[in-house]
Short mmCIF file of C-alpha atoms in Angstrom, two decimals:
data_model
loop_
_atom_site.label_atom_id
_atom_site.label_comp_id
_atom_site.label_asym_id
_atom_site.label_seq_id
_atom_site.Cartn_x
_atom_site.Cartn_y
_atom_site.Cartn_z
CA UNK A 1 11.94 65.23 -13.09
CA UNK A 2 13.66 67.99 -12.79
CA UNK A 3 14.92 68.16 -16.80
CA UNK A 4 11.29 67.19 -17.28
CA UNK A 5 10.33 70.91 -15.96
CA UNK A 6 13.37 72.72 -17.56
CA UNK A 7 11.99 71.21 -21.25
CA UNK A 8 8.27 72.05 -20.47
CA UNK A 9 9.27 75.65 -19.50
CA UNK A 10 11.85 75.81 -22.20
CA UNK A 11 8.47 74.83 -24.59
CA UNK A 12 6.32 77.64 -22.89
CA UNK A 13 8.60 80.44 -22.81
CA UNK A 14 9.47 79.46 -26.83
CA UNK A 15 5.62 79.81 -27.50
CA UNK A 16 5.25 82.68 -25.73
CA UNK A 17 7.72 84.25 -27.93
CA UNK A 18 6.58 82.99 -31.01
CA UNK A 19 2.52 84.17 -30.09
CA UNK A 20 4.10 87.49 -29.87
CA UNK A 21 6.23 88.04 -32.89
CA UNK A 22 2.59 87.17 -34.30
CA UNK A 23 0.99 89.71 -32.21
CA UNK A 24 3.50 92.28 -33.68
CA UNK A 25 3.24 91.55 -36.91
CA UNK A 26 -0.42 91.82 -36.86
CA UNK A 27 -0.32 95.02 -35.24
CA UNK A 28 1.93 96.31 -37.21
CA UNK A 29 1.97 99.52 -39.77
CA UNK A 30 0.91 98.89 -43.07
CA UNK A 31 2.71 100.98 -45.54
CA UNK A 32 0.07 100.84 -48.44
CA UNK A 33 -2.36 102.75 -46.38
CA UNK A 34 -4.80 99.92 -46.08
CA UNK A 35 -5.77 98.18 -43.22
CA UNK A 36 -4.26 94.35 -43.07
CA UNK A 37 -5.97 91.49 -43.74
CA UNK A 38 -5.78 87.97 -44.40
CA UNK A 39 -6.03 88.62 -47.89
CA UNK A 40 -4.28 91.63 -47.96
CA UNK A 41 -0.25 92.44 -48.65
CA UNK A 42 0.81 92.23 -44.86
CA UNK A 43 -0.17 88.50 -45.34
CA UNK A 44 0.92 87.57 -48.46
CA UNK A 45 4.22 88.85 -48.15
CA UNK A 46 5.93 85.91 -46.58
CA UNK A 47 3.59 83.62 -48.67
CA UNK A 48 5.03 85.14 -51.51
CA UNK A 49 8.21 85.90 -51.25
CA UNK A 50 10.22 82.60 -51.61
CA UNK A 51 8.54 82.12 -54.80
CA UNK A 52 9.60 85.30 -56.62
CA UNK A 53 12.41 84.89 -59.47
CA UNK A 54 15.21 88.01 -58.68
CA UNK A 55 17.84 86.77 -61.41
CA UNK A 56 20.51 89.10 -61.79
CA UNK A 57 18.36 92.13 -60.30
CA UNK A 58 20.50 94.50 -58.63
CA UNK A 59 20.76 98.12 -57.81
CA UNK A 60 17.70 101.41 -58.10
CA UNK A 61 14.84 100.79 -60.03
CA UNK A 62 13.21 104.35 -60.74
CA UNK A 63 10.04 104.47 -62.14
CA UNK A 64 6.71 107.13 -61.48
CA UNK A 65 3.12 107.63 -62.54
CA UNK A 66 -0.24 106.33 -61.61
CA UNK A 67 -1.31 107.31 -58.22
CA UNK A 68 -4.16 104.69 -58.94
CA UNK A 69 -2.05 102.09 -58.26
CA UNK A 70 0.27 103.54 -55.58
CA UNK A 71 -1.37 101.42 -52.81
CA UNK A 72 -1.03 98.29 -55.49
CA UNK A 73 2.98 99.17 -56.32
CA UNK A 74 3.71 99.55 -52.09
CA UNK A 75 2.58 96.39 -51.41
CA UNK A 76 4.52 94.61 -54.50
CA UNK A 77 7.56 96.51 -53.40
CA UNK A 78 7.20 95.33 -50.17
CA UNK A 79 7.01 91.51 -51.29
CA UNK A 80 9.65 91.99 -54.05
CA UNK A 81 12.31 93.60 -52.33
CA UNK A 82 11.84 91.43 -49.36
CA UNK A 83 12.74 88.52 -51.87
CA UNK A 84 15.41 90.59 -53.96
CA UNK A 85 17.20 92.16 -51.19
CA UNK A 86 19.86 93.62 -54.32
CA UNK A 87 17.13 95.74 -55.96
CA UNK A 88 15.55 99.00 -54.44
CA UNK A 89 12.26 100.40 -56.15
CA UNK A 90 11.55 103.77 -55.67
CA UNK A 91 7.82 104.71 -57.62
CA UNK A 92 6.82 108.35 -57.00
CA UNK A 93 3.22 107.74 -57.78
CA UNK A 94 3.32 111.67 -58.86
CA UNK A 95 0.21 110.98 -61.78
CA UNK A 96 0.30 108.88 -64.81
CA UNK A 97 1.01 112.25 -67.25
CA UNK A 98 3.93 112.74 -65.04
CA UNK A 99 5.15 108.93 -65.72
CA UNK A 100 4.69 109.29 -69.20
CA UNK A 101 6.81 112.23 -69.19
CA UNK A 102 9.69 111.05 -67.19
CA UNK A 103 9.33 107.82 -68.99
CA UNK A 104 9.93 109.53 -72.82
CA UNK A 105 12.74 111.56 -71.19
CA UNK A 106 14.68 108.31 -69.88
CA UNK A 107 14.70 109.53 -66.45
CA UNK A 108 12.53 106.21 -65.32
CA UNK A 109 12.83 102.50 -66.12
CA UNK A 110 8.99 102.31 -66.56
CA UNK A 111 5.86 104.06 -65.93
CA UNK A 112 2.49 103.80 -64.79
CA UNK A 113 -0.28 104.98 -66.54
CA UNK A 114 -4.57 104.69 -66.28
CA UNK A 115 -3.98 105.43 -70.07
CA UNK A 116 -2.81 103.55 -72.84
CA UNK A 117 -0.10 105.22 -74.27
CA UNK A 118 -1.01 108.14 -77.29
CA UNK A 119 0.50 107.89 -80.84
CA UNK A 120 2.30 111.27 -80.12
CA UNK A 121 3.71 109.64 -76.83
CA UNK A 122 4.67 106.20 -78.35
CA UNK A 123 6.79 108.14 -81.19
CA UNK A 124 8.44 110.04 -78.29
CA UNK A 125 9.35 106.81 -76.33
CA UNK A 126 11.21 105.12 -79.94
CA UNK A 127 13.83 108.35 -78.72
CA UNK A 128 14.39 106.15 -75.31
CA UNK A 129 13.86 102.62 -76.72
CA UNK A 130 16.71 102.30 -79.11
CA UNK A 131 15.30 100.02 -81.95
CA UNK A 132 11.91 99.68 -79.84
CA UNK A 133 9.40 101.78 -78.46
CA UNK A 134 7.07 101.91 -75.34
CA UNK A 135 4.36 99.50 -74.86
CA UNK A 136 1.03 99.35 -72.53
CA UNK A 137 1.17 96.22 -70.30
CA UNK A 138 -1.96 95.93 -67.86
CA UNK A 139 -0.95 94.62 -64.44
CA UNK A 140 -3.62 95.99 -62.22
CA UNK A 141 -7.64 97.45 -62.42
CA UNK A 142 -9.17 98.86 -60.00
CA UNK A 143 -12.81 100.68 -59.63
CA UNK A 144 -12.82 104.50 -59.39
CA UNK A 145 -15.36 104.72 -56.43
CA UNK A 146 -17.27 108.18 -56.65
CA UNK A 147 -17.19 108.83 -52.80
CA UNK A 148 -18.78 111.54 -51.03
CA UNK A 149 -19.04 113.39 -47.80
CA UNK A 150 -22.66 113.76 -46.60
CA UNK A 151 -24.48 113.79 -42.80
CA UNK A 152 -26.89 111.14 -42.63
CA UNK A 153 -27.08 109.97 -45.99
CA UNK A 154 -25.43 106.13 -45.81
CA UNK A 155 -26.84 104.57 -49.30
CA UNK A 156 -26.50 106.96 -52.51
CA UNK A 157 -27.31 106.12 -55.81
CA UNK A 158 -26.84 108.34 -59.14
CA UNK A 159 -26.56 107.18 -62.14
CA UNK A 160 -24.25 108.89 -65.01
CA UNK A 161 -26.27 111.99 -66.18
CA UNK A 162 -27.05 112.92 -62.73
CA UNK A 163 -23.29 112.69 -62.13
CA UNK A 164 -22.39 114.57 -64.83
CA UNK A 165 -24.70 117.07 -64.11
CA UNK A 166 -23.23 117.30 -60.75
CA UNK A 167 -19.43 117.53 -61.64
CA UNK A 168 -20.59 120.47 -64.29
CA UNK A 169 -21.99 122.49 -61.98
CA UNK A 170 -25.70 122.05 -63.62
CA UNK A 171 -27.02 120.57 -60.44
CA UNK A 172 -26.23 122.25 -56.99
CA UNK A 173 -28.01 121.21 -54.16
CA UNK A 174 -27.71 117.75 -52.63
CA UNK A 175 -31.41 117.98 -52.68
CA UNK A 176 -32.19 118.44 -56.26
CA UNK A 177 -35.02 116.64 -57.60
CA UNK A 178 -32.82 114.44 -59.54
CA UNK A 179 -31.24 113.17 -56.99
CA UNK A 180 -34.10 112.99 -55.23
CA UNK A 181 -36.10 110.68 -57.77
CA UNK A 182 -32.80 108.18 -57.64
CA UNK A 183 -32.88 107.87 -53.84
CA UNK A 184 -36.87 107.66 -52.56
CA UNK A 185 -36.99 108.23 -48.71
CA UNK A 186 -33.83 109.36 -48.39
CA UNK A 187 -33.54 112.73 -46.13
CA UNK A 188 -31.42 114.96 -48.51
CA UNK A 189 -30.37 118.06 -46.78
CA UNK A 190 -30.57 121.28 -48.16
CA UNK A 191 -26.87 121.64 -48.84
CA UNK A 192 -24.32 123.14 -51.44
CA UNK A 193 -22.84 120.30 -53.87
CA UNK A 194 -18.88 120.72 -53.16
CA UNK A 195 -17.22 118.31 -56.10
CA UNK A 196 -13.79 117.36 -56.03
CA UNK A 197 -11.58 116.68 -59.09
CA UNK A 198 -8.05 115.90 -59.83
CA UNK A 199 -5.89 119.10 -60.40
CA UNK A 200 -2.89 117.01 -62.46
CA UNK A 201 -3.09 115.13 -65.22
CA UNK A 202 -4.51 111.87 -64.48
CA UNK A 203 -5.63 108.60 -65.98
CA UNK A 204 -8.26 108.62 -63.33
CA UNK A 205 -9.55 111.90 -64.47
CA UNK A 206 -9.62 110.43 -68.31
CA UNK A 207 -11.60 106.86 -67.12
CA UNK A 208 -13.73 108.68 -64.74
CA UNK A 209 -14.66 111.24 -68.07
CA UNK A 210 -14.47 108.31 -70.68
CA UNK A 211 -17.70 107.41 -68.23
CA UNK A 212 -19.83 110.01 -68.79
CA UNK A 213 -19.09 110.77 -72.48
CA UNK A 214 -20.28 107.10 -73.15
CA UNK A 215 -22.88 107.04 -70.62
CA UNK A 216 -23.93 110.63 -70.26
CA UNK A 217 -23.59 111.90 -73.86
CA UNK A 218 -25.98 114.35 -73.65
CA UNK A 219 -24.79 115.48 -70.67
CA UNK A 220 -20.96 115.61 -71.22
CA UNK A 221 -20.42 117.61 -73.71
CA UNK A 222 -16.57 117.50 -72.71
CA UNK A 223 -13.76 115.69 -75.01
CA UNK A 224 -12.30 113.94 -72.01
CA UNK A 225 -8.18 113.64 -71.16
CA UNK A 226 -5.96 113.17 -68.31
CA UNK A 227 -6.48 117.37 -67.78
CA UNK A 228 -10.16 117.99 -66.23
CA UNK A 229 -12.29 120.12 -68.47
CA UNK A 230 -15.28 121.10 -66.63
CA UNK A 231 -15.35 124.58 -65.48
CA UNK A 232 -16.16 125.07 -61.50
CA UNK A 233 -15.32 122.50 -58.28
CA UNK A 234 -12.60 122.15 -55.94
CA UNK A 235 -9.17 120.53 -57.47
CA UNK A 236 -6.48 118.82 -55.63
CA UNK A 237 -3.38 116.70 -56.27
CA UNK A 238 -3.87 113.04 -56.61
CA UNK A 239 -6.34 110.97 -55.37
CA UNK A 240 -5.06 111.08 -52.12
CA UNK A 241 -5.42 114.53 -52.29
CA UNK A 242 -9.09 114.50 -53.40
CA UNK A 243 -9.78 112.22 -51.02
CA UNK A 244 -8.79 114.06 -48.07
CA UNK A 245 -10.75 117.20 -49.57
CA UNK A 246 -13.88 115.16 -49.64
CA UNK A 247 -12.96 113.70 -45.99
CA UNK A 248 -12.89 117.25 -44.81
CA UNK A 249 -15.99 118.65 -46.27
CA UNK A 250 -19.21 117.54 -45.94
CA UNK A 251 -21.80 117.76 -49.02
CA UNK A 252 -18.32 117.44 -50.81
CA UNK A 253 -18.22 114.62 -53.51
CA UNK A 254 -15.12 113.66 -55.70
CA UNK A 255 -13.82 110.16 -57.50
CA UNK A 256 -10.96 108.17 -56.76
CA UNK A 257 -9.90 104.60 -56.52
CA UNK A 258 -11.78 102.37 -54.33
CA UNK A 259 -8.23 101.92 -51.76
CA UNK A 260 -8.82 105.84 -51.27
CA UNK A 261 -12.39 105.73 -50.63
CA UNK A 262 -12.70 104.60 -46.98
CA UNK A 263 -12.14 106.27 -43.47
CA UNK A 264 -15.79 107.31 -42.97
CA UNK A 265 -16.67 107.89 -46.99
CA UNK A 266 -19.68 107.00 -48.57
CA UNK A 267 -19.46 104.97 -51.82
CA UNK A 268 -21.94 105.85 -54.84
CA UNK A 269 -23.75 102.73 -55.97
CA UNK A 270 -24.28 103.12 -59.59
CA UNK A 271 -27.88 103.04 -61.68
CA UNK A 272 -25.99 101.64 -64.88
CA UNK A 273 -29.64 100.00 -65.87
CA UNK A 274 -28.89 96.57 -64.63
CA UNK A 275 -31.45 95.23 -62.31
CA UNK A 276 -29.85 96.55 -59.08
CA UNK A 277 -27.42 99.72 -58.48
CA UNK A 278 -23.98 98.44 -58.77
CA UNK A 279 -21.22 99.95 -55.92
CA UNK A 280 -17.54 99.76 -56.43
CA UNK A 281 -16.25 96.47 -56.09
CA UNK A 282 -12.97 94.86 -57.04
CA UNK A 283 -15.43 91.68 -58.29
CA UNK A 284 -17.33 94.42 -60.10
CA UNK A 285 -14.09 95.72 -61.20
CA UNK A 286 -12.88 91.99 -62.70
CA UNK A 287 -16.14 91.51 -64.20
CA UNK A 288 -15.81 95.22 -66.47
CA UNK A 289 -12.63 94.13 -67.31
CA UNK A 290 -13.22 90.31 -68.34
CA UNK A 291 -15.18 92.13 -71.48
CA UNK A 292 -12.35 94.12 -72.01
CA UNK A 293 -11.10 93.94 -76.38
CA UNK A 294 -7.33 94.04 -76.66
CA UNK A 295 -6.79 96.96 -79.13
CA UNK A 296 -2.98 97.20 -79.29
CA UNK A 297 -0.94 96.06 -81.95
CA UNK A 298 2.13 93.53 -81.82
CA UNK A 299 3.67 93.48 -77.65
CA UNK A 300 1.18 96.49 -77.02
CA UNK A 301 -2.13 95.32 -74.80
CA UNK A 302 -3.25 98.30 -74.19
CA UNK A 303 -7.56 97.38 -73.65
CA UNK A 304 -10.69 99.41 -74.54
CA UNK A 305 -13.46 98.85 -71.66
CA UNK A 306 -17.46 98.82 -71.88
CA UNK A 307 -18.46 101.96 -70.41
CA UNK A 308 -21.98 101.62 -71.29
CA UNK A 309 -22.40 97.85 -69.58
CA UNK A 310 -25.65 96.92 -67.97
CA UNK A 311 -24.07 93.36 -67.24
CA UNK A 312 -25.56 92.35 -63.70
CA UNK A 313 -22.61 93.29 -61.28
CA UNK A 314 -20.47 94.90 -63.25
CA UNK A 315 -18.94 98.24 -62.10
CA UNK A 316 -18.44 100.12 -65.86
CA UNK A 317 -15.81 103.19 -63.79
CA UNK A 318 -12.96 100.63 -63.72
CA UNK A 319 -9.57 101.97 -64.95
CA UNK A 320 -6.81 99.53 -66.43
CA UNK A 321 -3.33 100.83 -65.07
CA UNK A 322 -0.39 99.62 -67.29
CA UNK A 323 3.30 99.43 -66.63
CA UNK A 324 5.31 101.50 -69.62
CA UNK A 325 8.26 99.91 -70.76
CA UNK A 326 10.41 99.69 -73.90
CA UNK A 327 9.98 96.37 -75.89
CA UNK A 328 13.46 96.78 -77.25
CA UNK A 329 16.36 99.07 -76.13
CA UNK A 330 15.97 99.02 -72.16
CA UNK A 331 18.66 100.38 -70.31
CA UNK A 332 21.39 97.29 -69.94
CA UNK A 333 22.04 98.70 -66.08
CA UNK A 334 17.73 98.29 -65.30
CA UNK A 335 16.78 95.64 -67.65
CA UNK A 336 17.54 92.47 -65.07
CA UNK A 337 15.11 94.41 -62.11
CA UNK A 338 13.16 95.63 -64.33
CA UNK A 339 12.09 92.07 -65.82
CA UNK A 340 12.16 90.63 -62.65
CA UNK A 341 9.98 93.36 -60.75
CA UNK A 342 7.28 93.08 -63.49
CA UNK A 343 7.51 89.69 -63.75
CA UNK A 344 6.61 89.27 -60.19
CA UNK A 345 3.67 91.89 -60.44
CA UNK A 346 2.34 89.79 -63.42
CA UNK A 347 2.32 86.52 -61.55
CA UNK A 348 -0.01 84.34 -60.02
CA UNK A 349 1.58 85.63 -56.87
CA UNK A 350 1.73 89.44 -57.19
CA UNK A 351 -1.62 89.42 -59.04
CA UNK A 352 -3.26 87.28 -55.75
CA UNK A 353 -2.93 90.38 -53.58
CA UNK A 354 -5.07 93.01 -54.94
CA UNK A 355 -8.31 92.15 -54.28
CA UNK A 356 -7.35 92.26 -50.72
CA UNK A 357 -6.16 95.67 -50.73
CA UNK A 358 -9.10 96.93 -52.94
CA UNK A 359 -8.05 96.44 -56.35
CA UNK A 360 -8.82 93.61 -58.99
CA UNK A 361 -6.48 91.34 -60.76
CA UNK A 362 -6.53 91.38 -64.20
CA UNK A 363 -8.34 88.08 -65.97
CA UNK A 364 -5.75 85.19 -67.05
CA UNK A 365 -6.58 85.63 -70.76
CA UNK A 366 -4.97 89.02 -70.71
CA UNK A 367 -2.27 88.65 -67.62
CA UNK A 368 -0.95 85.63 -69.70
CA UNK A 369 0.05 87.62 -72.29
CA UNK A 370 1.62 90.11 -70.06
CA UNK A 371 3.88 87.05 -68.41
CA UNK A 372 4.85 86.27 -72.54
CA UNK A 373 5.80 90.05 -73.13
CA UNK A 374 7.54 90.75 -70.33
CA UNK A 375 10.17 87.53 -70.91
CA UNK A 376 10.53 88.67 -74.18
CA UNK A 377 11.80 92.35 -72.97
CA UNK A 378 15.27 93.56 -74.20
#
């Protein structure tokens, strides 16, 4: 009897222990900057760890760019090096113009960028890529949410001209009759228009623009580019930057990607003509990018996207962010990590994450082609 009572509390004190390693890991930080979920990268890290493919990885992976996907690269670095415990990634996130830079200078293994690469910046990389050159892999998409900052106004809609109209300084108040006609009972205050844009270069800057020149010609009279155009507005650094400007000034208004847009933000919900305003979605995101055309050449996958769509749930502000990296003539000393890092992000593993921390996975007809390039890197 008495060993009886040793075992049971032996049992009891074990799943005490074990209920409260769970309770710490699900209170714990989470170092993408979005809350966990079941879905999201806190979760999936164990899940997917024991299935990811390290090879000979070893040593400091540098890479920088896209502060899109910044949120999207912690949590794969998370899983990755948790799994290849011989490899650290360090990814600045410092803009996708900055990435492409650092990337044709060989100070990075690869770089992110909202942007498929220019002609002028894929001759640069052939000075890197001995006997290659720099291709345009998409690994992640992700709806750039036009957020805003505004006292009792919960469901906004605009469509694109009123938006451009509003990010060129042509409409001011938040009670213009424009906005007005697009949001019927709702009590607009009398209140300066404070929009936010990115003051780097930035792929978001180019998607968000890309928008309103297709939808909002008449409007936009802009030629788009990572460097914002428009005259007027309040800039900051990255989209974390813009959206802690919009956070911290109401009537303010700015875009960024949807993993930015949340701690008390309103979301826009798009008139794109379909039969109901469309908000940013990572489903809406998937949808804008299933209709996506492959226009690269050879290894390059670099996508042109449907601005203009009117497809029932599709969200037409969705950005592709690819990973830069040589075809041919990678470093020898970052090859191994850098195969096996992007290999990772491009499986069924590292792409099963995103949605849960606000981003979209890219469809299997393109990320299967990723998985073929990416084993065929030298």
């Amino acid at each position: 009897m008495k060993l009886q009572r040793m075992n049971r509390r032996a049992l009891t004190l074990g799943a005490l222990a074990v209920s409260g390693a769970l309770a710490l890991t699900a209170c714990g930080s989470d170092d993408t900057g979005s809350k966990s979920s079941g879905s999201g990268n806190s979760s999936s890290a164990a899940a997917g760890a024991s299935d990811i493919k390290c090879d000979d990885a070893k040593g400091q992976l540098l890479a920088d760019g896209s502060s899109a996907q910044k949120n999207a690269i912690d949590a794969w670095v998370k899983n990755f090096t948790q799994a290849c415990n011989g490899v650290q990634v360090n990814y600045k996130g410092s803009g996708s113009g900055a990435g492409i830079t650092a990337f044709t200078q060989g100070t990075v293994a690869f770089a992110g960028s909202d942007s498929a690469l220019k002609p002028e910046e894929v001759t640069a990389s052939k000075e890197v890529c001995t006997g290659g050159q720099g291709i345009d892999l998409p690994m992640v998409a992700g709806p750039i949410a036009v957020a805003y900052n505004l006292s009792g106004v919960e469901n906004l809609v605009l469509d694109a001209p009123t938006l451009a109209k509003i990010f060129d300084g042509k409409i001011k108040n938040w009670n213009d009759a424009a906005i007005a006609k697009l949001n019927p009972g709702a009590k607009l205050p009398d209140l300066q228009i404070q929009p936010y844009h990115r003051s780097d270069e930035s792929g978001t800057t180019d998607n968000f623009t890309k928008y309103l020149i297709a939808a909002a010609p008449n409007d936009w009279k802009y030629e788009g580019g990572k460097a914002w155009q428009a005259k007027g507005g309040q800039s900051a650094s990255g989209s974390s930057g813009v959206a802690q400007g919009v956070k911290q000034t109401n009537g303010a208004i700015g875009y960024m990607e949807l993993s930015y847009a949340k701690d008390g933000l309103g979301t826009v919900a798009l008139n794109t003509g379909a039969a109901a305003p469309v908000k940013a979605s990572s489903e809406g995101a998937t949808k804008a990018v299933a209709a996506a055309k492959v226009v690269g050449t050879g290894n390059d996958l670099a996508l042109k996207i449907d601005y203009t769509s009117k497809a029932e749930g599709a969200y037409p502000i969705t950005l592709v962010t690819y990973e830069i990296v040589c075809d041919k003539g990678n470093k020898a000393a970052t090859l191994p990590a850098t195969k096996a890092f992007l290999r990772y992000l491009a499986s069924e593993q590292g792409q099963g994450i995103l949605s849960g921390i606000d981003y979209a996975p890219i469809p299997d007809s393109i990320i299967t082609k990723v998985r073929t390039t990416v084993e065929g890197l030298s």
